[in-house]
Every structure is written in structure tokens, then in C-alpha cells.
Amino acid sequence: MQKNFERQAAMTVDRDFTIAPVDPRIFGSFIEHLGRAVYDGIYCPGHPQADAQGFRKDVIELVRELGVPVVRYPGGNFVSSFVWEDSVGPVAQRPRRVELAWRSTETNEIGMDEFADWAKKAGTEVMMAVNLGTRGIADACNLLEYCNHPGGAKYSDMRIANGHKEPHNFKVWCLGNEMDGPWQFGHKTMDEYGRLAAETAKAMKQIDPSIQLVSCGSSNDHMPTFPQWEATTLEHTYDYVDFVSMHQYYGNEKNDTQDFLACSDDMDAFIRTVVAACDFVQAKKRGKKRIDLSFDEWNVWFHSKQHDDDHMANQPWGVAPPLLEDIYTFEDALLVGEMLITLLRHADRVKMACLAQLVNVIAPIMTDRNGGPAWRQTIYYPFLLASRYGRGTAMLPLVLSPKVKTSSHGEVDALVAVAVHNEAAGELTLFAVNRDLENGLTLRAALRGFEGYELAEWLSMEGFDLKATNSAESQAVRPAARSGAAFEDGALCAPLSAASFNVLRLKKK
Ligand code: AHR
């Protein structure tokens, strides 16, 4: 229960103290051939909202609203047994395949060319992944030739024959997926993966030197090989790659929300360790190139796990089965807000990130079966607001916050915050989560060098039951305009409710 706003958190933002420009690609997302993400999600021929290609226009509108600049594709675990050649050419001739990762049947009705078309319609770029699980260098090169080479050779001519005269020109390529994970088909040791990734990268850059490559980092920070995996694999791949990947999902399995909301501190520590591993390798190599981070899978994921294990064990080989359909709560939205703030606070090194995933599968956007509507989950909103107002330069936030006790994270700051300055638009936006479940706090933000900026809008998500969810019928868990903030002695003072996500937008007069 909320007690008061007497507890104060001080935040200082100075116009001269910046972290880095925010790379818009940190607002990326992910579509995997998994469950109802592709079939019944983005693609649903016969639906009243389907366009001539069968893509759902209502889903495209929501993706556009979210402003997602890049979408990772086609997996995920799926990519480790993906045979890309099956997914192109005349649809009637494409084979159906048993899909190993999710024990489903892949119809190949949607493949790479169609996904490239969808991405254009959704106003996004494709971040493509190659199969380094069950396949290798030659297949990765053939795929790259198919996608990016202008023509005049076997696979690029195949693309042209399939109706795509212009190359897709995918700029970012992932060298496999979670290759450290024993669940991965074609799982490898760090030296096996490092060697294969380096040789694949070398060959791919020979075909198209303009691409950027992502070397697989650890699947999460609990992996037994973390962080040695990053150090060892990067020693192999350093000369050829631009990014190392990070993945992390959190869940409130213990039903201890105060502790769950402290997980963004783990994410922060994870990022700092991976940065250290990248810099260690750079120093060891006497290298000039800095390796940046692609946090290309992150989210809350736990609600659906029991259902999915049962489903895959007992009802395998369905087409587009309902898998990973987490229905998100208000507390999940709070943690997603904190995770977005954490990514922004590391804007100097996290240059790409993908909310995993985008539609129906651990997703902000859901579609109802049987001709129903598309709708927004609770986590849609913090992502929307961060993507909309988090562009510009991330500012160094100096925060002095009251503490809150947690069961496994010790005492943590109640306030998680960052500021983003959009100089061109004359806007400064503060993102702030009060993760104390019981106490409000007064945020006192000293904004040095921002004289003449005034509060234009304060949006917050607060006051909901922690377990409240949205549905196709009601999307009540959403932001609302808030009042009660004022400047006092030059500082912006805002009473932040217990368990609240806040976006305070200031504009130059
Ligand atoms: O996003 C769901 C799965 O999580 C992905 O397929 C895999 O990469 C990760 O383990």
C-alpha cells in the first residue's frame, strides 16, 4: 500500500554530461518461425484485415506504431535447423518440414522473400540469422548471395527468377543463435563455435563487405560457460565481427514481485561484464576496433513455460501451435520499462536490441484466432513510449535514491531512471520507474543547462493490480496523463507513485 511521497530521490542531468547518441536499432524486435508468430500472427490469409499477400494490416499498423527499426529473423532456435532454400520459390513446390526446436511442422508458406516484403510494409529492416547449427559456411554464403548480391551468379539469379529483381540488402547478420546452449541443434564448444563463426564471417564479408556481423554471446548470464564464452569466441571472431549478442529473459516464478523488479540490476551487471569481455579481447589483440553489443533477445518470459513443455511433449508437429503465448501483467510492464531504461543507460555500447518477440510469441502484440482483432499487451506501452521519446542522446543520470529491500538482490535503488535529450526536437524526456511496491517517492530532478524547458506531458502507468492483464476485449492497462509535477528552485519535482512507470516530457519554450 502506498504510504507517502516523503522519500526523495535526487536526479541530476547536465546538458554537457552525455552517455552517447541512442542508436535507434535498440528499439528492434524479433519474429521467429515459432508458434503463431508468422502464421496466424503477421500472416493470416482470409482474415478481414489481410492484404493481397495475406499479411495482416492491423498488425502492420501496430508494428509501425511501435516504430521498430529492425526485426531479427527467422530465429532463434528455429534457425539452427533452417534450410533456407525450402523457403523460396513457388509456394506450391515448397516442402513441409519437421521443425526440431519447437517440434512443429513448418509449411514454408512464408519464407525469406515474403518476409522481406512484409518488412518493407512494416517500415522495418531485417536482421537475418544464418544456420550455424546443422549447416555451415557454404550455406551461409549461398544465403547471403541470394539476399544481397545484385545478380549474375547462381543464387542471386535464383532470387531474380523468384520475382525479386532488386537485392534485399540485409545489413545485419547473426552468426547462428545461442550456440553455447545444449538445447541448440548443432550446439558447439566455444572453440568449435569461434572457429566456425570466424571462417563463416570471413567468407561472408568477402561476398558483401558492407554487412555487419553478430557473433553469438552467451544465452544468458547463468550459463556455466559465461563469460569465458565471450572471451574465447571473440578471440576467434574479433577481426571479422562487429557485435557480440546478448540474450536474457526474466520471470516472476517465485511470485516475489519486489525481487522480480530488481532483475534489471542483473541486466545492468550482465551488460557491464560483456563490455569488459569485449574490451579484454580488444586489448589482448592490440586492436583498434571496438566490439559493441547486440542485445538481440530480451523480455519477460515464464507464464507459458509449463503449457509449452506439455504441448511439445504431447501434441507435437502441429502447424502454428499456440506456444510461448505469455499474457503479460502490469508488473511485467514495469520490469520491461526498467529493462528499456537499462538499455538506454548503456547507449554507448548497446547499439542494437530486440524485444523478443513481436507478435503472439512472448509479444507486445497479440492476434485473436478466428478472425478476431489484434491487441496490445501491457508491455506494449513502455516499449512504445521508449521508442517514441527515447531517441536522441542518452544523458548520464546521477541518481541518489532511497533503497528497497529484496529477497535475493539485497537492497536496491527504488528509482530506476534515465534521461534522453532530443536536441533537434528541443525535447528532454525522463524515464523513471519507482519499483518500490509500498512507498511513493518524490523525484527531484535538477536539469542543468536545460533552462527554458518546461513540462509538456507526464504519462504514467500506475495504480493497477500487479497481476492485471489486457485482452482482446479490454486494454485498460495502459499509460494515462498524470499531473502534480512542478518546478521548485529550478528542479522538477514529481511525486512518483509506488510501482509506477513514468515518462516526463519537457520541451523548450
Ligand atoms: O525467443 C524464444 C527463444 O528463446 C529463442 O528461439 C531462443 O533463441 C531463446 O532461447
mmCIF file of C-alpha atoms in Angstrom, residues 129-473:
data_model
loop_
_atom_site.group_PDB
_atom_site.id
_atom_site.type_symbol
_atom_site.label_atom_id
_atom_site.label_comp_id
_atom_site.label_asym_id
_atom_site.label_seq_id
_atom_site.Cartn_x
_atom_site.Cartn_y
_atom_site.Cartn_z
ATOM 1 C CA ALA A 129 20.378 -15.081 -38.975
ATOM 2 C CA VAL A 130 22.287 -17.937 -40.607
ATOM 3 C CA ASN A 131 22.203 -21.571 -39.553
ATOM 4 C CA LEU A 132 25.499 -22.488 -37.877
ATOM 5 C CA GLY A 133 23.872 -25.396 -36.033
ATOM 6 C CA THR A 134 23.087 -28.085 -38.574
ATOM 7 C CA ARG A 135 24.672 -26.239 -41.525
ATOM 8 C CA GLY A 136 27.764 -24.146 -42.170
ATOM 9 C CA ILE A 137 29.904 -21.803 -44.244
ATOM 10 C CA ALA A 138 28.696 -22.688 -47.742
ATOM 11 C CA ASP A 139 25.005 -22.407 -46.873
ATOM 12 C CA ALA A 140 25.551 -19.082 -45.130
ATOM 13 C CA CYS A 141 27.381 -17.743 -48.197
ATOM 14 C CA ASN A 142 24.708 -19.019 -50.568
ATOM 15 C CA LEU A 143 22.027 -17.347 -48.491
ATOM 16 C CA LEU A 144 23.938 -14.072 -48.416
ATOM 17 C CA GLU A 145 24.422 -14.241 -52.177
ATOM 18 C CA TYR A 146 20.691 -14.894 -52.604
ATOM 19 C CA CYS A 147 19.784 -11.897 -50.463
ATOM 20 C CA ASN A 148 22.409 -9.265 -51.208
ATOM 21 C CA HIS A 149 24.207 -9.987 -54.480
ATOM 22 C CA PRO A 150 22.888 -7.994 -57.457
ATOM 23 C CA GLY A 151 22.784 -10.974 -59.843
ATOM 24 C CA GLY A 152 24.800 -12.894 -62.420
ATOM 25 C CA ALA A 153 25.506 -15.909 -60.197
ATOM 26 C CA LYS A 154 23.519 -18.988 -59.184
ATOM 27 C CA TYR A 155 21.739 -17.882 -56.002
ATOM 28 C CA SER A 156 21.248 -14.217 -56.828
ATOM 29 C CA ASP A 157 19.798 -15.268 -60.182
ATOM 30 C CA MET A 158 17.507 -17.615 -58.282
ATOM 31 C CA ARG A 159 16.199 -14.629 -56.294
ATOM 32 C CA ILE A 160 15.605 -12.705 -59.502
ATOM 33 C CA ALA A 161 13.801 -15.697 -61.011
ATOM 34 C CA ASN A 162 11.667 -15.793 -57.849
ATOM 35 C CA GLY A 163 10.453 -12.284 -58.581
ATOM 36 C CA HIS A 164 12.831 -10.109 -56.550
ATOM 37 C CA LYS A 165 14.990 -8.304 -59.068
ATOM 38 C CA GLU A 166 16.497 -5.958 -56.509
ATOM 39 C CA PRO A 167 18.659 -7.457 -53.752
ATOM 40 C CA HIS A 168 17.168 -7.410 -50.275
ATOM 41 C CA ASN A 169 20.381 -5.844 -48.961
ATOM 42 C CA PHE A 170 20.034 -7.084 -45.393
ATOM 43 C CA LYS A 171 22.687 -5.181 -43.471
ATOM 44 C CA VAL A 172 22.983 -7.086 -40.196
ATOM 45 C CA TRP A 173 23.605 -10.853 -39.980
ATOM 46 C CA CYS A 174 23.694 -13.079 -36.902
ATOM 47 C CA LEU A 175 26.214 -15.920 -36.992
ATOM 48 C CA GLY A 176 23.929 -18.605 -35.575
ATOM 49 C CA ASN A 177 21.871 -18.497 -32.403
ATOM 50 C CA GLU A 178 22.688 -19.431 -28.788
ATOM 51 C CA MET A 179 25.394 -21.851 -29.861
ATOM 52 C CA ASP A 180 26.503 -22.261 -26.218
ATOM 53 C CA GLY A 181 23.169 -23.868 -25.305
ATOM 54 C CA PRO A 182 22.963 -27.685 -25.008
ATOM 55 C CA TRP A 183 19.361 -27.395 -26.318
ATOM 56 C CA GLN A 184 20.619 -25.976 -29.601
ATOM 57 C CA PHE A 185 20.801 -28.349 -32.553
ATOM 58 C CA GLY A 186 24.444 -28.243 -33.532
ATOM 59 C CA HIS A 187 25.478 -26.981 -30.072
ATOM 60 C CA LYS A 188 29.208 -26.258 -30.004
ATOM 61 C CA THR A 189 32.064 -25.715 -27.610
ATOM 62 C CA MET A 190 33.481 -22.202 -27.533
ATOM 63 C CA ASP A 191 36.458 -23.091 -29.700
ATOM 64 C CA GLU A 192 34.308 -25.014 -32.190
ATOM 65 C CA TYR A 193 31.886 -22.111 -32.475
ATOM 66 C CA GLY A 194 34.587 -19.447 -32.527
ATOM 67 C CA ARG A 195 36.433 -21.137 -35.392
ATOM 68 C CA LEU A 196 33.287 -21.765 -37.435
ATOM 69 C CA ALA A 197 31.923 -18.261 -36.849
ATOM 70 C CA ALA A 198 35.248 -16.663 -37.809
ATOM 71 C CA GLU A 199 35.555 -18.653 -41.027
ATOM 72 C CA THR A 200 31.910 -18.020 -41.924
ATOM 73 C CA ALA A 201 32.291 -14.306 -41.214
ATOM 74 C CA LYS A 202 35.446 -14.106 -43.311
ATOM 75 C CA ALA A 203 33.698 -15.703 -46.283
ATOM 76 C CA MET A 204 30.530 -13.636 -45.882
ATOM 77 C CA LYS A 205 32.436 -10.350 -45.785
ATOM 78 C CA GLN A 206 34.175 -11.395 -48.988
ATOM 79 C CA ILE A 207 30.753 -11.514 -50.686
ATOM 80 C CA ASP A 208 29.427 -8.312 -49.134
ATOM 81 C CA PRO A 209 31.932 -6.231 -47.137
ATOM 82 C CA SER A 210 29.204 -3.762 -46.170
ATOM 83 C CA ILE A 211 27.366 -6.169 -43.856
ATOM 84 C CA GLN A 212 27.646 -6.081 -40.080
ATOM 85 C CA LEU A 213 28.074 -9.388 -38.269
ATOM 86 C CA VAL A 214 26.985 -10.510 -34.820
ATOM 87 C CA SER A 215 28.969 -13.205 -33.013
ATOM 88 C CA CYS A 216 26.936 -15.343 -30.581
ATOM 89 C CA GLY A 217 27.438 -14.451 -26.956
ATOM 90 C CA SER A 218 26.048 -16.453 -24.040
ATOM 91 C CA SER A 219 22.392 -17.447 -23.979
ATOM 92 C CA ASN A 220 22.064 -15.815 -20.568
ATOM 93 C CA ASP A 221 24.230 -14.898 -17.601
ATOM 94 C CA HIS A 222 23.546 -18.220 -15.826
ATOM 95 C CA MET A 223 25.250 -20.300 -18.490
ATOM 96 C CA PRO A 224 28.170 -22.242 -16.964
ATOM 97 C CA THR A 225 30.478 -21.017 -19.740
ATOM 98 C CA PHE A 226 29.614 -17.307 -19.237
ATOM 99 C CA PRO A 227 31.701 -15.082 -19.547
ATOM 100 C CA GLN A 228 34.566 -17.273 -20.758
ATOM 101 C CA TRP A 229 32.416 -17.957 -23.830
ATOM 102 C CA GLU A 230 32.530 -14.279 -24.856
ATOM 103 C CA ALA A 231 36.294 -14.012 -24.304
ATOM 104 C CA THR A 232 37.186 -17.222 -26.124
ATOM 105 C CA THR A 233 34.800 -16.916 -29.068
ATOM 106 C CA LEU A 234 35.719 -13.257 -29.625
ATOM 107 C CA GLU A 235 39.380 -14.184 -29.723
ATOM 108 C CA HIS A 236 38.468 -16.192 -32.819
ATOM 109 C CA THR A 237 35.974 -13.771 -34.353
ATOM 110 C CA TYR A 238 37.335 -10.341 -33.331
ATOM 111 C CA ASP A 239 38.808 -9.460 -36.743
ATOM 112 C CA TYR A 240 35.605 -10.213 -38.634
ATOM 113 C CA VAL A 241 32.638 -9.243 -36.473
ATOM 114 C CA ASP A 242 31.092 -6.013 -35.263
ATOM 115 C CA PHE A 243 28.860 -7.127 -32.387
ATOM 116 C CA VAL A 244 28.504 -9.799 -29.771
ATOM 117 C CA SER A 245 24.966 -10.894 -28.927
ATOM 118 C CA MET A 246 23.296 -10.987 -25.523
ATOM 119 C CA HIS A 247 20.046 -12.728 -24.556
ATOM 120 C CA GLN A 248 18.167 -12.550 -21.275
ATOM 121 C CA TYR A 249 14.639 -13.307 -20.081
ATOM 122 C CA TYR A 250 13.282 -12.847 -16.563
ATOM 123 C CA GLY A 251 10.298 -14.367 -14.803
ATOM 124 C CA ASN A 252 8.466 -13.968 -11.504
ATOM 125 C CA GLU A 253 8.339 -17.713 -10.850
ATOM 126 C CA LYS A 254 8.683 -17.191 -7.077
ATOM 127 C CA ASN A 255 5.800 -14.702 -7.096
ATOM 128 C CA ASP A 256 8.043 -12.236 -5.278
ATOM 129 C CA THR A 257 7.386 -9.048 -7.213
ATOM 130 C CA GLN A 258 9.770 -6.807 -5.285
ATOM 131 C CA ASP A 259 12.583 -9.193 -6.094
ATOM 132 C CA PHE A 260 11.416 -9.644 -9.700
ATOM 133 C CA LEU A 261 11.564 -5.885 -10.238
ATOM 134 C CA ALA A 262 15.211 -5.910 -9.158
ATOM 135 C CA CYS A 263 16.136 -8.077 -12.167
ATOM 136 C CA SER A 264 17.047 -5.024 -14.239
ATOM 137 C CA ASP A 265 20.098 -4.720 -11.944
ATOM 138 C CA ASP A 266 21.159 -8.186 -13.138
ATOM 139 C CA MET A 267 20.738 -6.998 -16.721
ATOM 140 C CA ASP A 268 22.926 -3.989 -15.954
ATOM 141 C CA ALA A 269 25.651 -6.205 -14.456
ATOM 142 C CA PHE A 270 25.394 -8.607 -17.403
ATOM 143 C CA ILE A 271 25.967 -5.746 -19.866
ATOM 144 C CA ARG A 272 28.947 -4.451 -17.892
ATOM 145 C CA THR A 273 30.551 -7.903 -17.885
ATOM 146 C CA VAL A 274 30.106 -8.407 -21.621
ATOM 147 C CA VAL A 275 31.560 -4.944 -22.276
ATOM 148 C CA ALA A 276 34.548 -5.985 -20.137
ATOM 149 C CA ALA A 277 34.981 -9.204 -22.144
ATOM 150 C CA CYS A 278 34.877 -7.285 -25.444
ATOM 151 C CA ASP A 279 37.416 -4.762 -24.197
ATOM 152 C CA PHE A 280 39.648 -7.511 -22.816
ATOM 153 C CA VAL A 281 39.823 -9.164 -26.225
ATOM 154 C CA GLN A 282 40.394 -5.849 -27.968
ATOM 155 C CA ALA A 283 43.276 -5.088 -25.598
ATOM 156 C CA LYS A 284 44.738 -8.563 -25.978
ATOM 157 C CA LYS A 285 44.641 -8.224 -29.748
ATOM 158 C CA ARG A 286 46.077 -4.683 -29.582
ATOM 159 C CA GLY A 287 43.021 -3.993 -31.714
ATOM 160 C CA LYS A 288 41.650 -0.685 -32.908
ATOM 161 C CA LYS A 289 38.106 -1.937 -33.400
ATOM 162 C CA ARG A 290 35.588 -1.767 -30.554
ATOM 163 C CA ILE A 291 33.083 -4.628 -30.364
ATOM 164 C CA ASP A 292 29.604 -3.392 -29.467
ATOM 165 C CA LEU A 293 26.626 -5.245 -28.031
ATOM 166 C CA SER A 294 23.539 -6.534 -29.784
ATOM 167 C CA PHE A 295 21.079 -7.402 -27.001
ATOM 168 C CA ASP A 296 19.011 -9.251 -29.546
ATOM 169 C CA GLU A 297 16.669 -11.166 -27.230
ATOM 170 C CA TRP A 298 15.254 -9.643 -24.063
ATOM 171 C CA ASN A 299 11.911 -9.727 -22.313
ATOM 172 C CA VAL A 300 9.880 -11.305 -19.542
ATOM 173 C CA TRP A 301 9.169 -14.974 -20.308
ATOM 174 C CA PHE A 302 7.794 -17.518 -17.873
ATOM 175 C CA HIS A 303 3.978 -17.570 -17.867
ATOM 176 C CA SER A 304 3.626 -20.084 -20.694
ATOM 177 C CA LYS A 305 6.517 -22.437 -19.968
ATOM 178 C CA GLN A 306 4.601 -25.297 -18.323
ATOM 179 C CA HIS A 307 1.952 -25.244 -21.036
ATOM 180 C CA ASP A 308 4.604 -25.249 -23.761
ATOM 181 C CA ASP A 309 6.586 -28.159 -22.315
ATOM 182 C CA ASP A 310 3.368 -30.203 -22.099
ATOM 183 C CA HIS A 311 2.261 -29.163 -25.565
ATOM 184 C CA MET A 312 5.564 -30.031 -27.253
ATOM 185 C CA ALA A 313 5.751 -33.356 -25.433
ATOM 186 C CA ASN A 314 2.162 -34.446 -26.014
ATOM 187 C CA GLN A 315 0.924 -32.668 -29.141
ATOM 188 C CA PRO A 316 3.960 -32.288 -31.390
ATOM 189 C CA TRP A 317 4.099 -31.442 -35.087
ATOM 190 C CA GLY A 318 1.181 -29.038 -35.282
ATOM 191 C CA VAL A 319 1.183 -26.135 -37.725
ATOM 192 C CA ALA A 320 1.432 -22.807 -35.888
ATOM 193 C CA PRO A 321 0.593 -24.234 -32.442
ATOM 194 C CA PRO A 322 -0.072 -21.776 -29.604
ATOM 195 C CA LEU A 323 3.381 -21.651 -27.996
ATOM 196 C CA LEU A 324 5.062 -19.047 -25.762
ATOM 197 C CA GLU A 325 1.808 -17.086 -25.530
ATOM 198 C CA ASP A 326 2.619 -15.256 -22.317
ATOM 199 C CA ILE A 327 -0.165 -12.922 -21.269
ATOM 200 C CA TYR A 328 1.612 -10.069 -19.586
ATOM 201 C CA THR A 329 0.722 -8.376 -16.325
ATOM 202 C CA PHE A 330 1.187 -4.847 -15.077
ATOM 203 C CA GLU A 331 4.273 -5.914 -13.075
ATOM 204 C CA ASP A 332 5.780 -7.349 -16.280
ATOM 205 C CA ALA A 333 5.295 -3.940 -17.921
ATOM 206 C CA LEU A 334 7.157 -2.315 -15.026
ATOM 207 C CA LEU A 335 10.140 -4.620 -15.498
ATOM 208 C CA VAL A 336 10.072 -4.103 -19.274
ATOM 209 C CA GLY A 337 10.175 -0.355 -18.575
ATOM 210 C CA GLU A 338 13.198 -0.871 -16.326
ATOM 211 C CA MET A 339 14.918 -3.012 -18.946
ATOM 212 C CA LEU A 340 14.406 -0.287 -21.550
ATOM 213 C CA ILE A 341 15.916 2.254 -19.167
ATOM 214 C CA THR A 342 18.861 -0.096 -18.625
ATOM 215 C CA LEU A 343 19.444 -0.389 -22.377
ATOM 216 C CA LEU A 344 19.346 3.417 -22.703
ATOM 217 C CA ARG A 345 21.809 3.786 -19.836
ATOM 218 C CA HIS A 346 24.227 1.673 -21.862
ATOM 219 C CA ALA A 347 23.681 3.510 -25.141
ATOM 220 C CA ASP A 348 27.446 3.857 -25.525
ATOM 221 C CA ARG A 349 27.843 0.097 -26.067
ATOM 222 C CA VAL A 350 24.409 -1.412 -26.704
ATOM 223 C CA LYS A 351 23.807 -0.423 -30.303
ATOM 224 C CA MET A 352 21.124 -2.956 -31.164
ATOM 225 C CA ALA A 353 18.493 -4.714 -29.081
ATOM 226 C CA CYS A 354 15.463 -6.826 -29.916
ATOM 227 C CA LEU A 355 12.407 -7.142 -27.722
ATOM 228 C CA ALA A 356 11.699 -10.864 -28.103
ATOM 229 C CA GLN A 357 9.389 -11.248 -29.710
ATOM 230 C CA LEU A 358 6.905 -9.095 -31.659
ATOM 231 C CA VAL A 359 3.636 -10.931 -32.382
ATOM 232 C CA ASN A 360 1.881 -13.705 -30.387
ATOM 233 C CA VAL A 361 5.108 -15.301 -29.111
ATOM 234 C CA ILE A 362 6.210 -13.575 -25.846
ATOM 235 C CA ALA A 363 4.996 -10.482 -27.603
ATOM 236 C CA PRO A 364 3.647 -6.968 -27.150
ATOM 237 C CA ILE A 365 1.143 -7.596 -29.981
ATOM 238 C CA MET A 366 -1.391 -10.428 -29.901
ATOM 239 C CA THR A 367 -3.855 -11.593 -32.518
ATOM 240 C CA ASP A 368 -7.036 -13.447 -31.750
ATOM 241 C CA ARG A 369 -7.714 -16.647 -33.597
ATOM 242 C CA ASN A 370 -10.740 -16.976 -35.866
ATOM 243 C CA GLY A 371 -10.873 -13.563 -37.436
ATOM 244 C CA GLY A 372 -10.527 -11.627 -34.185
ATOM 245 C CA PRO A 373 -8.655 -8.362 -33.690
ATOM 246 C CA ALA A 374 -5.029 -7.541 -32.946
ATOM 247 C CA TRP A 375 -4.485 -6.106 -29.478
ATOM 248 C CA ARG A 376 -1.860 -4.519 -27.251
ATOM 249 C CA GLN A 377 -0.413 -6.318 -24.225
ATOM 250 C CA THR A 378 0.682 -4.396 -21.112
ATOM 251 C CA ILE A 379 4.333 -4.472 -22.206
ATOM 252 C CA TYR A 380 3.416 -2.779 -25.481
ATOM 253 C CA TYR A 381 3.185 0.571 -23.770
ATOM 254 C CA PRO A 382 6.580 1.049 -22.100
ATOM 255 C CA PHE A 383 8.143 -0.078 -25.372
ATOM 256 C CA LEU A 384 6.005 2.346 -27.370
ATOM 257 C CA LEU A 385 6.883 5.300 -25.150
ATOM 258 C CA ALA A 386 10.602 4.475 -25.059
ATOM 259 C CA SER A 387 10.714 4.006 -28.823
ATOM 260 C CA ARG A 388 8.788 7.227 -29.400
ATOM 261 C CA TYR A 389 10.539 9.506 -26.893
ATOM 262 C CA GLY A 390 13.849 7.693 -26.261
ATOM 263 C CA ARG A 391 15.553 8.891 -29.421
ATOM 264 C CA GLY A 392 18.340 11.420 -29.168
ATOM 265 C CA THR A 393 21.273 11.438 -26.786
ATOM 266 C CA ALA A 394 21.229 9.407 -23.590
ATOM 267 C CA MET A 395 22.262 11.624 -20.698
ATOM 268 C CA LEU A 396 24.374 10.493 -17.774
ATOM 269 C CA PRO A 397 21.881 10.187 -14.924
ATOM 270 C CA LEU A 398 23.263 10.800 -11.468
ATOM 271 C CA VAL A 399 20.701 9.251 -9.151
ATOM 272 C CA LEU A 400 20.562 9.222 -5.366
ATOM 273 C CA SER A 401 17.632 7.021 -4.488
ATOM 274 C CA PRO A 402 16.037 5.603 -1.373
ATOM 275 C CA LYS A 403 16.529 1.849 -1.145
ATOM 276 C CA VAL A 404 14.146 -1.043 -1.168
ATOM 277 C CA LYS A 405 14.856 -4.490 0.311
ATOM 278 C CA THR A 406 14.616 -7.593 -1.877
ATOM 279 C CA SER A 407 14.914 -11.282 -1.056
ATOM 280 C CA SER A 408 17.748 -12.154 -3.413
ATOM 281 C CA HIS A 409 19.130 -8.878 -4.748
ATOM 282 C CA GLY A 410 19.828 -7.207 -1.397
ATOM 283 C CA GLU A 411 18.973 -3.507 -1.087
ATOM 284 C CA VAL A 412 18.421 -1.861 -4.453
ATOM 285 C CA ASP A 413 17.549 1.662 -5.587
ATOM 286 C CA ALA A 414 13.817 2.307 -5.626
ATOM 287 C CA LEU A 415 14.286 4.634 -8.601
ATOM 288 C CA VAL A 416 15.483 3.384 -11.996
ATOM 289 C CA ALA A 417 15.854 6.326 -14.359
ATOM 290 C CA VAL A 418 17.469 7.813 -17.427
ATOM 291 C CA ALA A 419 17.096 10.987 -19.485
ATOM 292 C CA VAL A 420 17.218 11.346 -23.263
ATOM 293 C CA HIS A 421 17.840 14.693 -24.945
ATOM 294 C CA ASN A 422 16.471 15.166 -28.433
ATOM 295 C CA GLU A 423 18.243 18.372 -29.358
ATOM 296 C CA ALA A 424 16.688 18.633 -32.814
ATOM 297 C CA ALA A 425 13.170 18.459 -31.394
ATOM 298 C CA GLY A 426 14.057 20.620 -28.360
ATOM 299 C CA GLU A 427 12.904 17.855 -26.003
ATOM 300 C CA LEU A 428 14.227 16.275 -22.860
ATOM 301 C CA THR A 429 12.480 13.116 -21.659
ATOM 302 C CA LEU A 430 12.906 11.494 -18.277
ATOM 303 C CA PHE A 431 12.038 7.807 -17.972
ATOM 304 C CA ALA A 432 11.603 6.758 -14.351
ATOM 305 C CA VAL A 433 10.326 3.639 -12.619
ATOM 306 C CA ASN A 434 9.594 3.680 -8.927
ATOM 307 C CA ARG A 435 9.922 -0.040 -8.227
ATOM 308 C CA ASP A 436 9.146 0.267 -4.528
ATOM 309 C CA LEU A 437 5.838 -1.592 -4.187
ATOM 310 C CA GLU A 438 4.826 0.195 -0.998
ATOM 311 C CA ASN A 439 6.134 3.740 -0.994
ATOM 312 C CA GLY A 440 5.745 6.628 -3.302
ATOM 313 C CA LEU A 441 8.769 8.858 -3.728
ATOM 314 C CA THR A 442 9.324 12.423 -4.827
ATOM 315 C CA LEU A 443 11.655 12.687 -7.772
ATOM 316 C CA ARG A 444 13.672 15.892 -7.603
ATOM 317 C CA ALA A 445 15.397 16.338 -10.952
ATOM 318 C CA ALA A 446 17.979 19.113 -11.297
ATOM 319 C CA LEU A 447 18.212 19.819 -15.013
ATOM 320 C CA ARG A 448 21.414 21.769 -15.584
ATOM 321 C CA GLY A 449 21.692 23.537 -18.900
ATOM 322 C CA PHE A 450 18.027 22.995 -19.686
ATOM 323 C CA GLU A 451 16.798 26.406 -18.579
ATOM 324 C CA GLY A 452 13.730 27.340 -20.555
ATOM 325 C CA TYR A 453 12.460 23.745 -20.778
ATOM 326 C CA GLU A 454 9.013 23.217 -19.342
ATOM 327 C CA LEU A 455 6.947 20.127 -18.643
ATOM 328 C CA ALA A 456 4.825 19.310 -21.684
ATOM 329 C CA GLU A 457 3.398 15.982 -20.585
ATOM 330 C CA TRP A 458 3.691 13.392 -17.846
ATOM 331 C CA LEU A 459 2.499 9.913 -18.784
ATOM 332 C CA SER A 460 2.461 7.113 -16.274
ATOM 333 C CA MET A 461 1.365 3.529 -15.818
ATOM 334 C CA GLU A 462 0.328 3.113 -12.192
ATOM 335 C CA GLY A 463 -2.434 2.103 -9.849
ATOM 336 C CA PHE A 464 -3.220 -1.242 -11.467
ATOM 337 C CA ASP A 465 -3.317 -4.565 -9.717
ATOM 338 C CA LEU A 466 0.172 -6.015 -10.197
ATOM 339 C CA LYS A 467 -1.353 -9.050 -11.891
ATOM 340 C CA ALA A 468 -3.739 -7.072 -14.127
ATOM 341 C CA THR A 469 -3.595 -8.061 -17.798
ATOM 342 C CA ASN A 470 -5.030 -6.819 -21.087
ATOM 343 C CA SER A 471 -7.114 -8.853 -23.522
ATOM 344 C CA ALA A 472 -8.705 -8.525 -26.944
ATOM 345 C CA GLU A 473 -11.737 -7.008 -25.213
#
